[in-house]
PDB file of C-alpha atoms in Angstrom:
ATOM      1  CA  UNK U  18      45.571 -15.370   4.050  1.00 32.00           C
ATOM      2  CA  UNK U  19      43.276 -18.310   4.677  1.00 35.00           C
ATOM      3  CA  UNK U  20      39.573 -17.914   4.078  1.00 39.00           C
ATOM      4  CA  UNK U  21      37.177 -19.019   6.814  1.00 41.00           C
ATOM      5  CA  UNK U  22      34.468 -21.556   6.122  1.00 42.00           C
ATOM      6  CA  UNK U  23      31.427 -22.861   7.947  1.00 41.00           C
ATOM      7  CA  UNK U  24      31.879 -26.053   9.940  1.00 41.00           C
ATOM      8  CA  UNK U  25      28.349 -27.311  10.748  1.00 40.00           C
ATOM      9  CA  UNK U  26      29.779 -30.135  12.880  1.00 41.00           C
ATOM     10  CA  UNK U  27      30.849 -27.484  15.387  1.00 39.00           C
ATOM     11  CA  UNK U  28      27.169 -26.962  16.283  1.00 38.00           C
ATOM     12  CA  UNK U  29      26.541 -23.207  16.228  1.00 39.00           C
ATOM     13  CA  UNK U  30      30.193 -22.215  16.381  1.00 38.00           C
ATOM     14  CA  UNK U  31      31.444 -20.462  13.286  1.00 40.00           C
ATOM     15  CA  UNK U  32      35.053 -20.724  12.222  1.00 38.00           C
ATOM     16  CA  UNK U  33      35.814 -17.258  10.876  1.00 41.00           C
ATOM     17  CA  UNK U  34      38.402 -14.654  10.086  1.00 41.00           C
ATOM     18  CA  UNK U  35      37.923 -10.927   9.812  1.00 42.00           C
ATOM     19  CA  UNK U  36      38.126  -9.211   6.456  1.00 46.00           C
ATOM     20  CA  UNK U  37      41.470  -9.588   4.758  1.00 42.00           C
ATOM     21  CA  UNK U  38      43.768  -7.103   6.381  1.00 40.00           C
ATOM     22  CA  UNK U  39      47.076  -7.862   4.685  1.00 34.00           C
ATOM     23  CA  UNK U  40      48.286  -5.879   1.681  1.00 35.00           C
ATOM     24  CA  UNK U  41      44.841  -4.378   1.141  1.00 39.00           C
ATOM     25  CA  UNK U  42      43.299  -7.663   0.003  1.00 43.00           C
ATOM     26  CA  UNK U  43      39.989  -6.814   1.640  1.00 63.00           C
ATOM     27  CA  UNK U  44      39.873  -3.322   0.164  1.00 78.00           C
ATOM     28  CA  UNK U  45      37.110  -4.418  -2.222  1.00 86.00           C
ATOM     29  CA  UNK U  46      34.661  -4.271   0.700  1.00 92.00           C
ATOM     30  CA  UNK U  47      36.097  -1.113   2.208  1.00 91.00           C
ATOM     31  CA  UNK U  48      33.694   1.149   0.323  1.00 91.00           C
ATOM     32  CA  UNK U  49      30.661  -0.788   1.593  1.00 92.00           C
ATOM     33  CA  UNK U  50      31.907  -0.634   5.175  1.00 92.00           C
ATOM     34  CA  UNK U  51      32.561   3.097   4.849  1.00 91.00           C
ATOM     35  CA  UNK U  52      29.030   3.628   3.508  1.00 90.00           C
ATOM     36  CA  UNK U  53      27.483   1.882   6.505  1.00 88.00           C
ATOM     37  CA  UNK U  54      29.722   3.830   8.853  1.00 88.00           C
ATOM     38  CA  UNK U  55      28.609   7.099   7.255  1.00 87.00           C
ATOM     39  CA  UNK U  56      24.948   6.084   7.481  1.00 85.00           C
ATOM     40  CA  UNK U  57      25.257   5.075  11.124  1.00 83.00           C
ATOM     41  CA  UNK U  58      26.968   8.336  12.030  1.00 82.00           C
ATOM     42  CA  UNK U  59      24.184  10.487  10.554  1.00 81.00           C
ATOM     43  CA  UNK U  60      22.148   9.965  13.750  1.00 73.00           C
ATOM     44  CA  UNK U  61      18.447  10.792  13.434  1.00 70.00           C
ATOM     45  CA  UNK U  62      18.578  10.626   9.636  1.00 74.00           C
ATOM     46  CA  UNK U  63      20.113   7.151   9.561  1.00 81.00           C
ATOM     47  CA  UNK U  64      17.090   5.348   8.073  1.00 80.00           C
ATOM     48  CA  UNK U  65      16.529   7.959   5.372  1.00 83.00           C
ATOM     49  CA  UNK U  66      20.234   8.043   4.485  1.00 82.00           C
ATOM     50  CA  UNK U  67      20.437   4.254   4.379  1.00 85.00           C
ATOM     51  CA  UNK U  68      17.340   3.881   2.186  1.00 83.00           C
ATOM     52  CA  UNK U  69      18.501   6.526  -0.293  1.00 84.00           C
ATOM     53  CA  UNK U  70      21.903   4.856  -0.588  1.00 85.00           C
ATOM     54  CA  UNK U  71      20.692   1.282  -1.008  1.00 87.00           C
ATOM     55  CA  UNK U  72      21.712   0.249   2.501  1.00 90.00           C
ATOM     56  CA  UNK U  73      19.684  -1.607   5.107  1.00 90.00           C
ATOM     57  CA  UNK U  74      17.401   0.663   7.104  1.00 88.00           C
ATOM     58  CA  UNK U  75      17.766  -1.707  10.052  1.00 86.00           C
ATOM     59  CA  UNK U  76      20.916   0.125  11.106  1.00 85.00           C
ATOM     60  CA  UNK U  77      18.653   2.911  12.412  1.00 84.00           C
ATOM     61  CA  UNK U  78      18.253   2.474  16.152  1.00 75.00           C
ATOM     62  CA  UNK U  79      20.874  -0.253  16.401  1.00 81.00           C
ATOM     63  CA  UNK U  80      23.148  -0.262  19.407  1.00 79.00           C
ATOM     64  CA  UNK U  81      26.095  -0.790  17.104  1.00 82.00           C
ATOM     65  CA  UNK U  82      26.703  -1.854  13.526  1.00 88.00           C
ATOM     66  CA  UNK U  83      29.384  -4.467  12.911  1.00 91.00           C
ATOM     67  CA  UNK U  84      30.922  -6.454  10.090  1.00 92.00           C
ATOM     68  CA  UNK U  85      32.679  -9.752   9.523  1.00 91.00           C
ATOM     69  CA  UNK U  86      33.881 -11.698   6.525  1.00 90.00           C
ATOM     70  CA  UNK U  87      33.405 -15.420   6.082  1.00 88.00           C
ATOM     71  CA  UNK U  88      33.101 -17.805   3.173  1.00 90.00           C
ATOM     72  CA  UNK U  89      29.552 -19.091   3.627  1.00 92.00           C
ATOM     73  CA  UNK U  90      29.627 -21.628   0.787  1.00 91.00           C
ATOM     74  CA  UNK U  91      33.253 -22.735   0.648  1.00 89.00           C
ATOM     75  CA  UNK U  92      34.003 -21.345  -2.798  1.00 88.00           C
ATOM     76  CA  UNK U  93      37.076 -19.418  -1.635  1.00 87.00           C
ATOM     77  CA  UNK U  94      35.368 -16.008  -1.747  1.00 88.00           C
ATOM     78  CA  UNK U  95      34.732 -14.394   1.621  1.00 89.00           C
ATOM     79  CA  UNK U  96      31.344 -12.719   1.956  1.00 93.00           C
ATOM     80  CA  UNK U  97      30.825  -9.489   3.887  1.00 94.00           C
ATOM     81  CA  UNK U  98      28.225  -9.571   6.675  1.00 95.00           C
ATOM     82  CA  UNK U  99      26.705  -6.421   8.205  1.00 94.00           C
ATOM     83  CA  UNK U 100      24.673  -6.871  11.412  1.00 93.00           C
ATOM     84  CA  UNK U 101      24.116  -5.867  15.020  1.00 90.00           C
ATOM     85  CA  UNK U 102      25.176  -8.837  17.178  1.00 87.00           C
ATOM     86  CA  UNK U 103      23.750  -7.095  20.274  1.00 81.00           C
ATOM     87  CA  UNK U 104      20.204  -7.069  18.873  1.00 71.00           C
ATOM     88  CA  UNK U 105      18.844  -9.609  21.362  1.00 62.00           C
ATOM     89  CA  UNK U 106      17.649 -12.898  19.899  1.00 60.00           C
ATOM     90  CA  UNK U 107      16.798 -11.415  16.511  1.00 78.00           C
ATOM     91  CA  UNK U 108      20.308 -11.339  15.027  1.00 89.00           C
ATOM     92  CA  UNK U 109      18.978  -9.919  11.775  1.00 92.00           C
ATOM     93  CA  UNK U 110      21.506  -9.946   8.970  1.00 95.00           C
ATOM     94  CA  UNK U 111      21.320  -6.337   7.814  1.00 94.00           C
ATOM     95  CA  UNK U 112      23.167  -7.061   4.589  1.00 96.00           C
ATOM     96  CA  UNK U 113      25.211  -9.733   2.850  1.00 97.00           C
ATOM     97  CA  UNK U 114      27.696  -9.004   0.057  1.00 95.00           C
ATOM     98  CA  UNK U 115      29.925 -11.107  -2.157  1.00 94.00           C
ATOM     99  CA  UNK U 116      32.496 -10.317  -4.813  1.00 92.00           C
ATOM    100  CA  UNK U 117      31.918 -10.570  -8.540  1.00 91.00           C
ATOM    101  CA  UNK U 118      34.941  -9.866 -10.726  1.00 89.00           C
ATOM    102  CA  UNK U 119      36.546  -8.273  -7.681  1.00 88.00           C
ATOM    103  CA  UNK U 120      33.678  -5.849  -6.981  1.00 92.00           C
ATOM    104  CA  UNK U 121      31.169  -6.097  -4.106  1.00 94.00           C
ATOM    105  CA  UNK U 122      27.545  -6.846  -4.962  1.00 95.00           C
ATOM    106  CA  UNK U 123      24.635  -7.239  -2.531  1.00 95.00           C
ATOM    107  CA  UNK U 124      23.187 -10.699  -2.076  1.00 96.00           C
ATOM    108  CA  UNK U 125      20.653  -9.660   0.564  1.00 96.00           C
ATOM    109  CA  UNK U 126      19.605  -6.376   2.185  1.00 95.00           C
ATOM    110  CA  UNK U 127      17.046  -6.468   4.996  1.00 94.00           C
ATOM    111  CA  UNK U 128      14.204  -3.955   4.905  1.00 90.00           C
ATOM    112  CA  UNK U 129      10.690  -3.526   6.261  1.00 86.00           C
ATOM    113  CA  UNK U 130       8.755  -6.783   5.777  1.00 89.00           C
ATOM    114  CA  UNK U 131      11.869  -8.452   4.404  1.00 94.00           C
ATOM    115  CA  UNK U 132      14.443  -9.835   6.842  1.00 95.00           C
ATOM    116  CA  UNK U 133      17.438 -12.087   6.324  1.00 97.00           C
ATOM    117  CA  UNK U 134      19.241 -14.321   8.818  1.00 96.00           C
ATOM    118  CA  UNK U 135      22.461 -16.307   8.507  1.00 96.00           C
ATOM    119  CA  UNK U 136      22.187 -19.960   9.520  1.00 95.00           C
ATOM    120  CA  UNK U 137      24.922 -22.126  10.983  1.00 91.00           C
ATOM    121  CA  UNK U 138      25.154 -24.304   7.859  1.00 92.00           C
ATOM    122  CA  UNK U 139      25.917 -21.320   5.615  1.00 94.00           C
ATOM    123  CA  UNK U 140      22.411 -20.976   4.224  1.00 96.00           C
ATOM    124  CA  UNK U 141      20.269 -17.841   4.567  1.00 97.00           C
ATOM    125  CA  UNK U 142      16.783 -17.653   6.034  1.00 97.00           C
ATOM    126  CA  UNK U 143      14.512 -15.073   4.376  1.00 97.00           C
ATOM    127  CA  UNK U 144      11.293 -14.013   6.091  1.00 96.00           C
ATOM    128  CA  UNK U 145       9.018 -11.634   4.201  1.00 95.00           C
ATOM    129  CA  UNK U 146       5.403 -10.584   3.824  1.00 93.00           C
ATOM    130  CA  UNK U 147       3.295  -8.592   1.410  1.00 87.00           C
ATOM    131  CA  UNK U 148       0.153  -8.195   3.473  1.00 79.00           C
ATOM    132  CA  UNK U 149      -1.735  -9.859   6.293  1.00 75.00           C
ATOM    133  CA  UNK U 150      -2.520 -13.002   4.288  1.00 83.00           C
ATOM    134  CA  UNK U 151       0.743 -13.337   2.394  1.00 91.00           C
ATOM    135  CA  UNK U 152       3.913 -14.395   4.181  1.00 94.00           C
ATOM    136  CA  UNK U 153       7.023 -16.192   3.019  1.00 96.00           C
ATOM    137  CA  UNK U 154       9.719 -18.201   4.803  1.00 97.00           C
ATOM    138  CA  UNK U 155      12.443 -19.271   2.390  1.00 97.00           C
ATOM    139  CA  UNK U 156      15.753 -21.089   2.730  1.00 97.00           C
ATOM    140  CA  UNK U 157      18.383 -19.710   0.351  1.00 97.00           C
ATOM    141  CA  UNK U 158      21.795 -20.969  -0.732  1.00 96.00           C
ATOM    142  CA  UNK U 159      24.560 -18.947  -2.309  1.00 95.00           C
ATOM    143  CA  UNK U 160      25.214 -20.041  -5.874  1.00 91.00           C
ATOM    144  CA  UNK U 161      27.862 -17.989  -7.606  1.00 89.00           C
ATOM    145  CA  UNK U 162      26.906 -14.341  -7.243  1.00 92.00           C
ATOM    146  CA  UNK U 163      23.289 -14.874  -6.178  1.00 94.00           C
ATOM    147  CA  UNK U 164      21.067 -16.575  -3.622  1.00 96.00           C
ATOM    148  CA  UNK U 165      18.831 -19.400  -4.848  1.00 96.00           C
ATOM    149  CA  UNK U 166      15.822 -20.808  -3.025  1.00 96.00           C
ATOM    150  CA  UNK U 167      15.971 -24.476  -1.987  1.00 96.00           C
ATOM    151  CA  UNK U 168      12.963 -24.779   0.303  1.00 96.00           C
ATOM    152  CA  UNK U 169      10.210 -22.600   1.649  1.00 96.00           C
ATOM    153  CA  UNK U 170       6.775 -22.092   3.118  1.00 97.00           C
ATOM    154  CA  UNK U 171       4.186 -19.591   1.943  1.00 97.00           C
ATOM    155  CA  UNK U 172       0.727 -18.524   3.062  1.00 95.00           C
ATOM    156  CA  UNK U 173      -2.008 -17.434   0.700  1.00 91.00           C
ATOM    157  CA  UNK U 174      -5.728 -16.634   1.052  1.00 89.00           C
ATOM    158  CA  UNK U 175      -8.229 -19.185  -0.151  1.00 82.00           C
ATOM    159  CA  UNK U 176     -11.560 -17.472  -0.492  1.00 73.00           C
ATOM    160  CA  UNK U 177     -13.923 -17.901   2.430  1.00 69.00           C
ATOM    161  CA  UNK U 178     -11.916 -20.796   3.855  1.00 68.00           C
ATOM    162  CA  UNK U 179      -9.247 -18.477   5.184  1.00 85.00           C
ATOM    163  CA  UNK U 180      -5.502 -18.911   4.735  1.00 91.00           C
ATOM    164  CA  UNK U 181      -3.705 -21.969   3.426  1.00 93.00           C
ATOM    165  CA  UNK U 182      -0.044 -22.836   4.005  1.00 96.00           C
ATOM    166  CA  UNK U 183       2.126 -24.541   1.402  1.00 97.00           C
ATOM    167  CA  UNK U 184       5.512 -26.256   1.592  1.00 97.00           C
ATOM    168  CA  UNK U 185       7.877 -25.875  -1.354  1.00 97.00           C
ATOM    169  CA  UNK U 186      10.891 -28.064  -2.131  1.00 96.00           C
ATOM    170  CA  UNK U 187      13.701 -27.718  -4.660  1.00 95.00           C
ATOM    171  CA  UNK U 188      12.760 -24.170  -5.629  1.00 95.00           C
ATOM    172  CA  UNK U 189      10.602 -21.327  -4.336  1.00 96.00           C
ATOM    173  CA  UNK U 190       7.801 -19.131  -5.640  1.00 95.00           C
ATOM    174  CA  UNK U 191       5.597 -16.404  -4.182  1.00 94.00           C
ATOM    175  CA  UNK U 192       2.382 -18.111  -5.314  1.00 93.00           C
ATOM    176  CA  UNK U 193       1.168 -21.686  -4.737  1.00 93.00           C
ATOM    177  CA  UNK U 194       2.091 -24.203  -7.440  1.00 95.00           C
ATOM    178  CA  UNK U 195       0.563 -27.577  -8.271  1.00 96.00           C
ATOM    179  CA  UNK U 196       3.608 -29.389  -6.892  1.00 96.00           C
ATOM    180  CA  UNK U 197       3.496 -27.573  -3.541  1.00 97.00           C
ATOM    181  CA  UNK U 198       2.142 -29.513  -0.568  1.00 97.00           C
ATOM    182  CA  UNK U 199      -0.421 -27.992   1.781  1.00 96.00           C
ATOM    183  CA  UNK U 200       0.634 -28.252   5.427  1.00 97.00           C
ATOM    184  CA  UNK U 201      -0.967 -27.609   8.808  1.00 96.00           C
ATOM    185  CA  UNK U 202      -0.330 -24.711  11.150  1.00 95.00           C
ATOM    186  CA  UNK U 203       1.482 -27.116  13.460  1.00 96.00           C
ATOM    187  CA  UNK U 204       3.884 -28.291  10.757  1.00 97.00           C
ATOM    188  CA  UNK U 205       4.508 -24.700   9.703  1.00 96.00           C
ATOM    189  CA  UNK U 206       5.409 -23.640  13.245  1.00 96.00           C
ATOM    190  CA  UNK U 207       7.607 -26.714  13.759  1.00 96.00           C
ATOM    191  CA  UNK U 208       9.574 -26.131  10.574  1.00 96.00           C
ATOM    192  CA  UNK U 209       9.830 -22.392  11.230  1.00 95.00           C
ATOM    193  CA  UNK U 210      11.227 -23.045  14.708  1.00 95.00           C
ATOM    194  CA  UNK U 211      13.749 -25.490  13.258  1.00 95.00           C
ATOM    195  CA  UNK U 212      14.900 -22.859  10.781  1.00 94.00           C
ATOM    196  CA  UNK U 213      15.277 -20.171  13.444  1.00 93.00           C
ATOM    197  CA  UNK U 214      17.193 -22.461  15.786  1.00 93.00           C
ATOM    198  CA  UNK U 215      20.003 -22.355  13.231  1.00 93.00           C
ATOM    199  CA  UNK U 216      20.391 -18.556  13.259  1.00 93.00           C
ATOM    200  CA  UNK U 217      24.004 -17.750  14.019  1.00 90.00           C
ATOM    201  CA  UNK U 218      26.242 -14.699  13.594  1.00 89.00           C
ATOM    202  CA  UNK U 219      30.031 -14.899  13.769  1.00 88.00           C
ATOM    203  CA  UNK U 220      32.057 -12.651  16.071  1.00 88.00           C
ATOM    204  CA  UNK U 221      32.020  -9.220  14.465  1.00 89.00           C
ATOM    205  CA  UNK U 222      34.004  -5.996  14.402  1.00 89.00           C
ATOM    206  CA  UNK U 223      32.339  -2.571  14.931  1.00 90.00           C
ATOM    207  CA  UNK U 224      32.390  -0.465  11.784  1.00 86.00           C
TER     208      UNK U 224
END
């Protein structure tokens, strides 16, 4: 069956297909989907079960947990997306998987202080923090069986002068580098809003 791909020219609309359902071709992801179904059905212990099994704890308290498959980078391999499309404007991507040698591997798993979002151009927005003064907003692209940073913004304390914000291009790092450019609060908020305007989930199927 054909594999879906992102079409950015369609604005926020995502051309998609569900997981392969002919002749068991999507069976490679079946175990992951079953694991999330089991975690969701545990009720009050969902977060603990998810954490202990390497799943996203964000499924706890979700109205529903859904999945979809789409090729986010056009390489012919459909990725598995786990999310709650009913979660208001957040649309957090609970987890993103791809296939390596026919086996599913996680590319991104959202957790406390570490959230992922799918963007309408196939890239992934990663928002994270490691304390009040340290926050990270990174743009990631799938490259083979991993996500690589292409652009980002970080905050870091600067002695008595407070917090500084840095823009990174070409690659990302958790600490300021000589090549990073310091930016204003206004530029940070403008760029962050631009990133978030691209958040987009495809139609999804309940697990």
